[in-house]
CSV table of C-alpha atoms and ligand atoms in Angstrom, one decimal:
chain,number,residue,atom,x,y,z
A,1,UNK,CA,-24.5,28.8,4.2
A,2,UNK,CA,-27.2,27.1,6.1
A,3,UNK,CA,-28.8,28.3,9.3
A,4,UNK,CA,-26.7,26.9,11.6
A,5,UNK,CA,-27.7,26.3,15.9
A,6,UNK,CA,-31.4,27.0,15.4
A,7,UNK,CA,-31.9,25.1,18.9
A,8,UNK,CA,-29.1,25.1,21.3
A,9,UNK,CA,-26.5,22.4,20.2
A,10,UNK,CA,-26.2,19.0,22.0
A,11,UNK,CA,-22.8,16.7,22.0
A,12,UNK,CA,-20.0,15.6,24.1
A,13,UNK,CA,-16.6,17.4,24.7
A,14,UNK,CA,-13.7,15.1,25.6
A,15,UNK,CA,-12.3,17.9,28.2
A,16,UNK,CA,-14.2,17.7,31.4
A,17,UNK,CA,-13.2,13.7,31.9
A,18,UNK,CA,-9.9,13.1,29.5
A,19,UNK,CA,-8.4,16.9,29.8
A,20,UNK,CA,-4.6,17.6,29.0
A,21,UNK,CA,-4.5,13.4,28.6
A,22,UNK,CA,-6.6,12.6,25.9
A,23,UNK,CA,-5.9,10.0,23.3
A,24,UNK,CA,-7.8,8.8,19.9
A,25,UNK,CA,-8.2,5.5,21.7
A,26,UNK,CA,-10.3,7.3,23.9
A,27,UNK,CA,-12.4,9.5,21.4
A,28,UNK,CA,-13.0,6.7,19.1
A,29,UNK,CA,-14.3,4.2,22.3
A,30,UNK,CA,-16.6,6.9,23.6
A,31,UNK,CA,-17.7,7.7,19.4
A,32,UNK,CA,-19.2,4.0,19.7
A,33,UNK,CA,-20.7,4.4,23.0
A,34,UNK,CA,-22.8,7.3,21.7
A,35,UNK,CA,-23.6,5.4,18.9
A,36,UNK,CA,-24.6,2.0,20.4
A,37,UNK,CA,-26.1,3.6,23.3
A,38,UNK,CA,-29.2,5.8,21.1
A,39,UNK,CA,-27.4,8.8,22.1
A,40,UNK,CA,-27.8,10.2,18.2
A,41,UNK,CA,-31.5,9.9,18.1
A,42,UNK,CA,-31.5,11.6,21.5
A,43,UNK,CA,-30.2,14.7,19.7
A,44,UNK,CA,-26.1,14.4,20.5
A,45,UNK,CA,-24.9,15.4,17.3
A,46,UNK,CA,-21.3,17.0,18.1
A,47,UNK,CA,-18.4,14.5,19.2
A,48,UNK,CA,-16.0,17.2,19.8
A,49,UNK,CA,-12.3,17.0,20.5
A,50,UNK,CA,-11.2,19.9,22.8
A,51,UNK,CA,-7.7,21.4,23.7
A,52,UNK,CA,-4.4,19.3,23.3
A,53,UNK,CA,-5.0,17.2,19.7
A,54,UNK,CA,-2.4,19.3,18.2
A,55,UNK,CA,1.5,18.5,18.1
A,56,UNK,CA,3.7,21.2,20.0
A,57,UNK,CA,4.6,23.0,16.9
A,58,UNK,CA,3.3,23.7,13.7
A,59,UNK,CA,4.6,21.2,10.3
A,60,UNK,CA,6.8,22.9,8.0
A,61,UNK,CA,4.6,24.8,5.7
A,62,UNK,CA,3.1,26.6,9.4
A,63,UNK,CA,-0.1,23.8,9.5
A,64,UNK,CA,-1.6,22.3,12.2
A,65,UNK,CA,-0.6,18.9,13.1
A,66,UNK,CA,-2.1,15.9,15.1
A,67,UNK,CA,0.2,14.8,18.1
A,68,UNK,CA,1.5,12.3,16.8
A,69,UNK,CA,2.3,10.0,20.0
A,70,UNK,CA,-1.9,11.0,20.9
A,71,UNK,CA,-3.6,11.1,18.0
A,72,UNK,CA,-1.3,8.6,15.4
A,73,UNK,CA,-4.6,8.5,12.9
A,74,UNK,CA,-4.3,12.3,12.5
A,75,UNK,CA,-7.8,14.5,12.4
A,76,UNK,CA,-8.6,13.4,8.9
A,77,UNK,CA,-9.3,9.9,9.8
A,78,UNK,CA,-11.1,10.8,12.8
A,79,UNK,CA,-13.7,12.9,11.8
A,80,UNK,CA,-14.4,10.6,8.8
A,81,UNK,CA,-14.7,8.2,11.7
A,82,UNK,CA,-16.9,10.3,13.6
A,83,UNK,CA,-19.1,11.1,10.4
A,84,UNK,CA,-19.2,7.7,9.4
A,85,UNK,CA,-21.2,6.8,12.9
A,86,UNK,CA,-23.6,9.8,12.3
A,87,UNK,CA,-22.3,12.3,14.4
A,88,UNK,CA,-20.7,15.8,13.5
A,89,UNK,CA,-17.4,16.7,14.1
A,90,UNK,CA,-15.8,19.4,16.7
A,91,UNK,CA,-12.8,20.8,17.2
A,92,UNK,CA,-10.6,23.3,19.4
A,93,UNK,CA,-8.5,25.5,18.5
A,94,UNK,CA,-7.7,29.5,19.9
A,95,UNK,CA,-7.1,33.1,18.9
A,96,UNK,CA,-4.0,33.4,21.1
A,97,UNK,CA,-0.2,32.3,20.0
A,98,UNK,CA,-0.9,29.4,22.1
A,99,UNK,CA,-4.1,27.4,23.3
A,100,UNK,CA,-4.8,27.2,27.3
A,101,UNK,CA,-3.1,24.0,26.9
A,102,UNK,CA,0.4,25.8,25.6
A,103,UNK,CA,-0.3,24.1,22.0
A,104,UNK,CA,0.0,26.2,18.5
A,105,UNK,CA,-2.8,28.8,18.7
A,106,UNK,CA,-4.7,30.2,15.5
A,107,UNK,CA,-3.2,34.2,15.9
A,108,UNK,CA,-2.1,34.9,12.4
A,109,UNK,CA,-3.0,31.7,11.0
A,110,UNK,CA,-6.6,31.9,11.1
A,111,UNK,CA,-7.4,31.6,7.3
A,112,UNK,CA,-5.3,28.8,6.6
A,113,UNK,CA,-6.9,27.2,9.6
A,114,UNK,CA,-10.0,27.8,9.1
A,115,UNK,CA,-9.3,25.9,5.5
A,116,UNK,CA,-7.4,23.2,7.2
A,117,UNK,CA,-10.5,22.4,9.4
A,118,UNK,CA,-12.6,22.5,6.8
A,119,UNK,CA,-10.5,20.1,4.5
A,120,UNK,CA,-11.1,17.7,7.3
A,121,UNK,CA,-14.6,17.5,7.5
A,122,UNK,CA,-15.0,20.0,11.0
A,123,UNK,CA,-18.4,21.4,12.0
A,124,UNK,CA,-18.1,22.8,14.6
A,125,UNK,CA,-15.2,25.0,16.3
A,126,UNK,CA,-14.4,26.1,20.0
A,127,UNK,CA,-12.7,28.6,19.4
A,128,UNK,CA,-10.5,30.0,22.7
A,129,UNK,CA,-8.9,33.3,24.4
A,130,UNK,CA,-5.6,32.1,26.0
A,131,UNK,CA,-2.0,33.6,25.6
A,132,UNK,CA,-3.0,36.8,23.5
A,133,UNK,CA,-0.5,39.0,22.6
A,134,UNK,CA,-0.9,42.1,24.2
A,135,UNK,CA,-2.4,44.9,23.2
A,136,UNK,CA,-4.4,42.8,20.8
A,137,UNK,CA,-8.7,43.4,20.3
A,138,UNK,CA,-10.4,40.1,21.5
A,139,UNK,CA,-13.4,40.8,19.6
A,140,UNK,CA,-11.4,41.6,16.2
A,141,UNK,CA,-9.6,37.7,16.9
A,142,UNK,CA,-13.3,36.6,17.1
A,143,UNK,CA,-14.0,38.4,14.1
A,144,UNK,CA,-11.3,36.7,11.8
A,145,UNK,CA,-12.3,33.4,13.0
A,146,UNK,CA,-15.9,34.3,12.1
A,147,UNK,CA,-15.4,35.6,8.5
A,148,UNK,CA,-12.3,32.8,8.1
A,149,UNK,CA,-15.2,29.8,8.6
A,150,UNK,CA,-17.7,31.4,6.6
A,151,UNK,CA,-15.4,31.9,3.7
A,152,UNK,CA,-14.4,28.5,3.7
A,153,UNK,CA,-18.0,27.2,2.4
A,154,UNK,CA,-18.6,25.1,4.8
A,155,UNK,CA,-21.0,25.0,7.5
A,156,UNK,CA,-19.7,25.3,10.8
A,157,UNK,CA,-21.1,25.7,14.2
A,158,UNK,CA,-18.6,28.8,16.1
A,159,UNK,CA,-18.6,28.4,19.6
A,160,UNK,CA,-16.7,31.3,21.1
A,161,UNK,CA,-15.0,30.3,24.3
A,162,UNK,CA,-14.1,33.5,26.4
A,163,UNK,CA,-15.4,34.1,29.8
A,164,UNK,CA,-14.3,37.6,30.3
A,165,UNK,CA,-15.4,39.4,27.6
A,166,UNK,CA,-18.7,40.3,27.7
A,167,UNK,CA,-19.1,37.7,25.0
A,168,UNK,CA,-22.5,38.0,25.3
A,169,UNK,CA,-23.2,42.0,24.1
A,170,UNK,CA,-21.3,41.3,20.7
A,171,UNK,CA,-20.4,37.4,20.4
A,172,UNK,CA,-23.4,37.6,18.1
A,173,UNK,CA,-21.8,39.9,15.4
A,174,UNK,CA,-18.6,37.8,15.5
A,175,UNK,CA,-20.7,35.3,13.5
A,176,UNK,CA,-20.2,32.9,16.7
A,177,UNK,CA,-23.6,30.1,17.4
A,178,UNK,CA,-23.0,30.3,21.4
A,179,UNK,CA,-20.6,31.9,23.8
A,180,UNK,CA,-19.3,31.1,27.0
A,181,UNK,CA,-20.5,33.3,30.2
A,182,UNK,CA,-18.7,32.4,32.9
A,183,UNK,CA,-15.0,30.5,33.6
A,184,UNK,CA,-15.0,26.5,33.9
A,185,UNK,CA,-17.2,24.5,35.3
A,186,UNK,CA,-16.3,22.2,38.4
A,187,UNK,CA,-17.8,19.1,40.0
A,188,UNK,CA,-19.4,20.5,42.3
A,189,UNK,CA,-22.7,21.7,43.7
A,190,UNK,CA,-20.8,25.5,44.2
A,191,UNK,CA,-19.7,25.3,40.4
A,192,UNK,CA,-22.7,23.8,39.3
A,193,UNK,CA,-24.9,26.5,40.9
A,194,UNK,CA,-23.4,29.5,40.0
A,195,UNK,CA,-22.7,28.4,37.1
A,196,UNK,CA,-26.3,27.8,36.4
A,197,UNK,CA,-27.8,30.5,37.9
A,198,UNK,CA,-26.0,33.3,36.1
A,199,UNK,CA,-26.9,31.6,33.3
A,200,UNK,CA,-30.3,31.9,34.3
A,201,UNK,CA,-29.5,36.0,34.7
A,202,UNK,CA,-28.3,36.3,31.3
A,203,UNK,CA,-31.1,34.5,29.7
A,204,UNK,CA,-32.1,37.6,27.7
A,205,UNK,CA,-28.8,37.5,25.7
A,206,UNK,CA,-29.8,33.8,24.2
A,207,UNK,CA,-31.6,32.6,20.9
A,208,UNK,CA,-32.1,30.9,18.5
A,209,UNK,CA,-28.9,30.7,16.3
A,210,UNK,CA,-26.9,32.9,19.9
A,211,UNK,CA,-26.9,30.6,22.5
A,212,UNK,CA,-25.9,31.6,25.7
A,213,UNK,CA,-23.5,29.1,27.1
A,214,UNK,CA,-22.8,27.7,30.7
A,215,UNK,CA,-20.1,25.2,30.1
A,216,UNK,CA,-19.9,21.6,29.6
A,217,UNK,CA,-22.2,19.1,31.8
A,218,UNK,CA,-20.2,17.7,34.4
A,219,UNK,CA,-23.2,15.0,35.3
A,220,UNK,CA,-21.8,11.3,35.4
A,221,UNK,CA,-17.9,12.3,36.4
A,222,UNK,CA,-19.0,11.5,40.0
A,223,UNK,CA,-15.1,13.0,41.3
A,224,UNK,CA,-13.3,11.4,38.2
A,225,UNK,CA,-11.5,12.6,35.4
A,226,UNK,CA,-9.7,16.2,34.9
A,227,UNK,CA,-12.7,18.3,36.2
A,228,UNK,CA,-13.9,16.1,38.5
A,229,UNK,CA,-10.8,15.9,40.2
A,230,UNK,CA,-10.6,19.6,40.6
A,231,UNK,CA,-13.9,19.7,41.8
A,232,UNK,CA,-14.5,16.9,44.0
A,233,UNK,CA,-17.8,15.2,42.9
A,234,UNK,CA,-21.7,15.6,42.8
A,235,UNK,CA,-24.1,13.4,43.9
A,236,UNK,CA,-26.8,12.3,41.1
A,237,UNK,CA,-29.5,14.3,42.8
A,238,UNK,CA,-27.0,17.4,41.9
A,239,UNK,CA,-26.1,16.1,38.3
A,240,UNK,CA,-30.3,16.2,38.1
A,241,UNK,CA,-30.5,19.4,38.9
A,242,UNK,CA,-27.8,20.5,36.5
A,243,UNK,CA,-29.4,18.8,34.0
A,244,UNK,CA,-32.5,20.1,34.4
A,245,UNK,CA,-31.3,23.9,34.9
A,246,UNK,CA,-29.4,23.5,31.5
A,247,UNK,CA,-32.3,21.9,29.7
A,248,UNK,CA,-34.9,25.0,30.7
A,249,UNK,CA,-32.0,27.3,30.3
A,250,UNK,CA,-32.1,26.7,26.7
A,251,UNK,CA,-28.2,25.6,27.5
A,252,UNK,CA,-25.8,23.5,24.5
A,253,UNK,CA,-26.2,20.7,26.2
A,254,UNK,CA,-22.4,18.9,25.9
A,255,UNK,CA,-22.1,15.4,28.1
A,256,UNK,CA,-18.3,15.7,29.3
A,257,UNK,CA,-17.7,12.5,31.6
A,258,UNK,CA,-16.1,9.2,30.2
A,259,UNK,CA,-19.0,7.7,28.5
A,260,UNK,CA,-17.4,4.5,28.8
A,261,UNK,CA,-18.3,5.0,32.6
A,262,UNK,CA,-22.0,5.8,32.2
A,263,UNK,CA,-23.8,4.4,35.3
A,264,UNK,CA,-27.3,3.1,34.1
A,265,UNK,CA,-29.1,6.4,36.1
A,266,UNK,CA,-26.7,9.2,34.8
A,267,UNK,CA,-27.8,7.0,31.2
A,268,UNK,CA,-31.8,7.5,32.2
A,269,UNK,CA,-31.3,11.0,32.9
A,270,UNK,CA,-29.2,12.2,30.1
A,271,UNK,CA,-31.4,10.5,27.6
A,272,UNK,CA,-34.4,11.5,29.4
A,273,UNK,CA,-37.0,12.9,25.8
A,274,UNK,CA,-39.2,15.2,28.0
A,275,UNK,CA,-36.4,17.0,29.9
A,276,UNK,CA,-34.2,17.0,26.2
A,277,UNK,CA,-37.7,18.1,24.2
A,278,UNK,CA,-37.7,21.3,26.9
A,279,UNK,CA,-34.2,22.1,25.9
A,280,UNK,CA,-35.0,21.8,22.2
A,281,UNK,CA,-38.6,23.2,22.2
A,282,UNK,CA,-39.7,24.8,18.9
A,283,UNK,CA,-40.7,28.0,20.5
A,284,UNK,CA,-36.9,28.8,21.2
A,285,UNK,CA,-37.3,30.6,24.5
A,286,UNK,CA,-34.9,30.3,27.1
A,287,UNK,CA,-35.7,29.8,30.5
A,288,UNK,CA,-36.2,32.8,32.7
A,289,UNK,CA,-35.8,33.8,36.1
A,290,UNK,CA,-39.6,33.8,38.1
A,291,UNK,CA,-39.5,35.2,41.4
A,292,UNK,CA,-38.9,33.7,44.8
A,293,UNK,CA,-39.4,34.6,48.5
A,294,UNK,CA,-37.0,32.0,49.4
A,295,UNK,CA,-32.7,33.3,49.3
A,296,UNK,CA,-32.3,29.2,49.4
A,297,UNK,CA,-34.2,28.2,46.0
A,298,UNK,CA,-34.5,29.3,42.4
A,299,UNK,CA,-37.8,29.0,40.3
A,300,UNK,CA,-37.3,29.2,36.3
A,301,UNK,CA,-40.2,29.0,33.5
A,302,UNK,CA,-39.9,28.4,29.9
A,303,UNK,CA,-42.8,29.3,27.7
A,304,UNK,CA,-42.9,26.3,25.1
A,305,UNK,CA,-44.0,25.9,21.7
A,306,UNK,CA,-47.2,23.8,22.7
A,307,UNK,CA,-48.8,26.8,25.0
A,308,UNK,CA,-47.4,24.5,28.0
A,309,UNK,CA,-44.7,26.2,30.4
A,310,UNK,CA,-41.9,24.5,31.9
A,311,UNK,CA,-41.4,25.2,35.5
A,312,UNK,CA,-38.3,24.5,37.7
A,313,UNK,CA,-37.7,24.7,41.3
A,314,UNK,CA,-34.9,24.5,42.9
A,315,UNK,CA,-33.6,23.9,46.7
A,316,UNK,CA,-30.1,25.2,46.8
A,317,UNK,CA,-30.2,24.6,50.3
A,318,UNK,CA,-28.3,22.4,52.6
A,319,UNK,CA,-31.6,20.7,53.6
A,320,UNK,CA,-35.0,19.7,52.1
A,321,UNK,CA,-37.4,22.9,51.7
A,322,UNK,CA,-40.6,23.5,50.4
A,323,UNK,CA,-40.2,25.8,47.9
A,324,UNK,CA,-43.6,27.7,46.4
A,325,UNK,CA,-44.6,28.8,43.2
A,326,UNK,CA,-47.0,31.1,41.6
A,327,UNK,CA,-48.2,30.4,37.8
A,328,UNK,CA,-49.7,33.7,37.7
A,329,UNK,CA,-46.1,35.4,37.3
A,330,UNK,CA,-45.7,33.5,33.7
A,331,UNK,CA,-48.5,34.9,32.7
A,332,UNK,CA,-51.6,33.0,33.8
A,333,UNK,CA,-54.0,34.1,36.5
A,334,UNK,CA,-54.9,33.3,40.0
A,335,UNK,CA,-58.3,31.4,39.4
A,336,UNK,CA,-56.5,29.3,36.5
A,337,UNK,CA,-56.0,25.5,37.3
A,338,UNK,CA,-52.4,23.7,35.9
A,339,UNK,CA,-52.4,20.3,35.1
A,340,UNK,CA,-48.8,19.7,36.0
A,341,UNK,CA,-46.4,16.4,35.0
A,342,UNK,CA,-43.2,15.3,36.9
A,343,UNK,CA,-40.5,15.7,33.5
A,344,UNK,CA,-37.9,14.0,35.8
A,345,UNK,CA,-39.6,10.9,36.9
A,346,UNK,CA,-41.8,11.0,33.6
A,347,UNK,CA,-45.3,10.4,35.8
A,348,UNK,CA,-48.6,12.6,35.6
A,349,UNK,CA,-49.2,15.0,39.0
A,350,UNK,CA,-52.2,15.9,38.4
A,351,UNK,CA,-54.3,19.6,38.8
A,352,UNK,CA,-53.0,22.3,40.7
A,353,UNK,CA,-54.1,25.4,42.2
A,354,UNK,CA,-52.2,28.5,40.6
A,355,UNK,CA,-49.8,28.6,43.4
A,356,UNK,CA,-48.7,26.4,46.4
A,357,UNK,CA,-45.7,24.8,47.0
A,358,UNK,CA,-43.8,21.6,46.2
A,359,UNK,CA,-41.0,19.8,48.7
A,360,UNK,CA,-38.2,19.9,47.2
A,361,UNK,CA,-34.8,17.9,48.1
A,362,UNK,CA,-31.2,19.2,49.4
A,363,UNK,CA,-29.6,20.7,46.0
A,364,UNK,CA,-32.6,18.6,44.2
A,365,UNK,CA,-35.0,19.8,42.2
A,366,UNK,CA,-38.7,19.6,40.4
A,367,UNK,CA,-39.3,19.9,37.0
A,368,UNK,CA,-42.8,20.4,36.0
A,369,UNK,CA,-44.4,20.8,32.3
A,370,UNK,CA,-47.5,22.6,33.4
A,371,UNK,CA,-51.0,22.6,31.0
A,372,UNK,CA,-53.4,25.5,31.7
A,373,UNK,CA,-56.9,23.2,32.2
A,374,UNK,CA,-59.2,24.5,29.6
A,375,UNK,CA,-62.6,24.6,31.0
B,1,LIG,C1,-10.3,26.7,28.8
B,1,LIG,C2,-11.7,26.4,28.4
B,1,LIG,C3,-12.0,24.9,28.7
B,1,LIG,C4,-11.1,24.0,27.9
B,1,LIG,C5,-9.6,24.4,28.2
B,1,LIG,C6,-8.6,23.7,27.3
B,1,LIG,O1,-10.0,26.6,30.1
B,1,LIG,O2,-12.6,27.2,29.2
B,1,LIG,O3,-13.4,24.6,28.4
B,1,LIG,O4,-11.3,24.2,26.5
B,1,LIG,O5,-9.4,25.8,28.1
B,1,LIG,O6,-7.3,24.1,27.6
């Protein structure tokens, strides 16, 4: 078995925007709008097809089934589909009797699932924690998953989907590549925020090969589709700070609005190579929490591979702010002098003291890769 989720895993998730509603049609469009639109040699690699591609019940001889109205083609022709265009394939399935969605869960059926998904070409699995019997140990149906994919032979990326489990102390020994920390994600600056920030709590817990996971990106649903519904809609300045928090995070980074829909900005930032080369960096090191003397704003660093640190501030306030900075807490010292670049609008800064301060935007943000200036 290969080393699998060295760097955090970047894709797209057909949830956020298509939800309960989803059809092939609609995978197979947005499939060719990754792939005409350079989104593969940006790094997307997953196309993965989330809750509700399965038929109510389970065929004769207890396997899963496409639903057949939704999905005519069935999962086979799909993922051939997908890996014909470049891209890996992902897939949902969950450890309860039923997924969130009330379709045939994996309890009791994981080795023949794990087999069936591996017949079909899958590589990666979201794997869920809805409608478990009672009584029953989360961590053991994480566990059977786990050994299930590794036994099949094939190399599959484990995403372990469970918000309240502390998936985070023992995901890890489950064999699962990330784990969710927190419920779903909304589109909205409240959801987007905490969200982010806890992530940014937690960073300790991620790795290379254990990612800590914040969710899906909601950037680019703008109030549409199921999650932007719920939550209403962010503005791009928001979706750029999300973005940007997931990137130094170290976050999967997993586009979830229509693609078909991609406004030409939402297209810039998501495909932006310095903000994605952050996220990927060599060195592996998530993005931690530096201290702040502002309650409105958030600073993060990111040691990267290079010797250069990637700094973000962040104004979670309601108006613009100038949020400050010190370089000296990630490790360089007060006399030091940072040649600093704007990652976001891809421009050159130019020298700056150790600390100051930067003005900052309502929910915006500054992403900085910072150079110590050798003298
Ligand atoms: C849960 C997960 C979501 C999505 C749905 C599908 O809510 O957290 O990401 O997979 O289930 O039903």
């Amino acid at each position: 078995m290969a080393q699998l989720a060295i760097k955090p895993p970047m894709g797209w998730n057909h949830w956020n925007t298509f939800g309960w509603s989803v059809t092939e049609t609609d995978i197979y469009e947005c499939v060719d709008y990754l792939a005409d639109n350079g989104f593969r040699e940006a790094g997307y690699e997953f196309v993965t097809i989330d809750d509700c591609w399965m038929a109510g019940e389970r065929g004769p001889n207890g396997e899963l089934m496409a639903d057949p109205k939704t999905f005519p083609h069935g999962m086979k022709a799909l993922g051939d589909y997908i890996h014909s265009k470049g891209f890996k394939f992902g897939i949902y399935e969950d450890g309860g009797v039923r997924t969130c969605a009330g379709r045939p869960g994996s309890y009791g059926h994981e080795r023949e699932d794990a087999a069936q998904f591996a017949s079909w070409g899958v590589d990666f699995l979201k794997y869920d924690f809805c409608y478990v019997p009672a009584g029953a140990d989360g961590k053991l149906l994480f566990r059977r998953m786990g050994q299930a994919l590794r036994e099949t032979g094939r190399d599959i990326v484990f995403s372990a989907c469970w918000s309240g489990g502390e998936c985070h102390e023992w995901a890890r020994t489950a064999g699962a590549h990330m784990w969710r920390l927190s419920g779903d994600i909304f589109d909205n600056w409240k959801s987007i925020s905490a969200t982010g920030y806890h992530a940014l709590d937690m960073s300790r817990y991620s790795g290379p090969m254990g990612w800590n996971d914040p969710d899906m990106l909601v950037a680019g649903l703008f109030g549409e589709g199921y999650v932007g519904r719920i939550g209403g809609g962010s503005t791009l300045e928001e979706y750029t700070t999300h973005f940007a928090l997931w990137c130094i995070l170290s976050a999967p980074l997993f586009l979830g609005h229509d693609l078909r829909k991609t406004t030409p900005e939402i297209k810039e930032l998501l495909l932006n190579p310095e903000m994605i080369a952050i996220n990927q960096d060599d060195a592996c090191i998530p993005g931690w929490d530096l201290p702040c003397l502002d309650e409105f704003c958030r600073i993060a660093a990111k040691p990267l591979a290079n010797g250069d640190i990637a700094i973000l501030l962040v104004n979670g306030d309601d108006c613009p702010r100038w949020v400050g900075y010190s370089f000296e807490s990630c490790g360089w010292s007060p006399s030091d002098k940072i040649f600093a670049r704007d990652v976001i609008r891809r421009e050159d800064i130019g020298v700056l003291d150790c600390g100051g301060s930067c003005y900052v935007p309502s929910h915006g943000c500054k992403l900085l890769r910072c150079t110590r200036v050798k003298s």
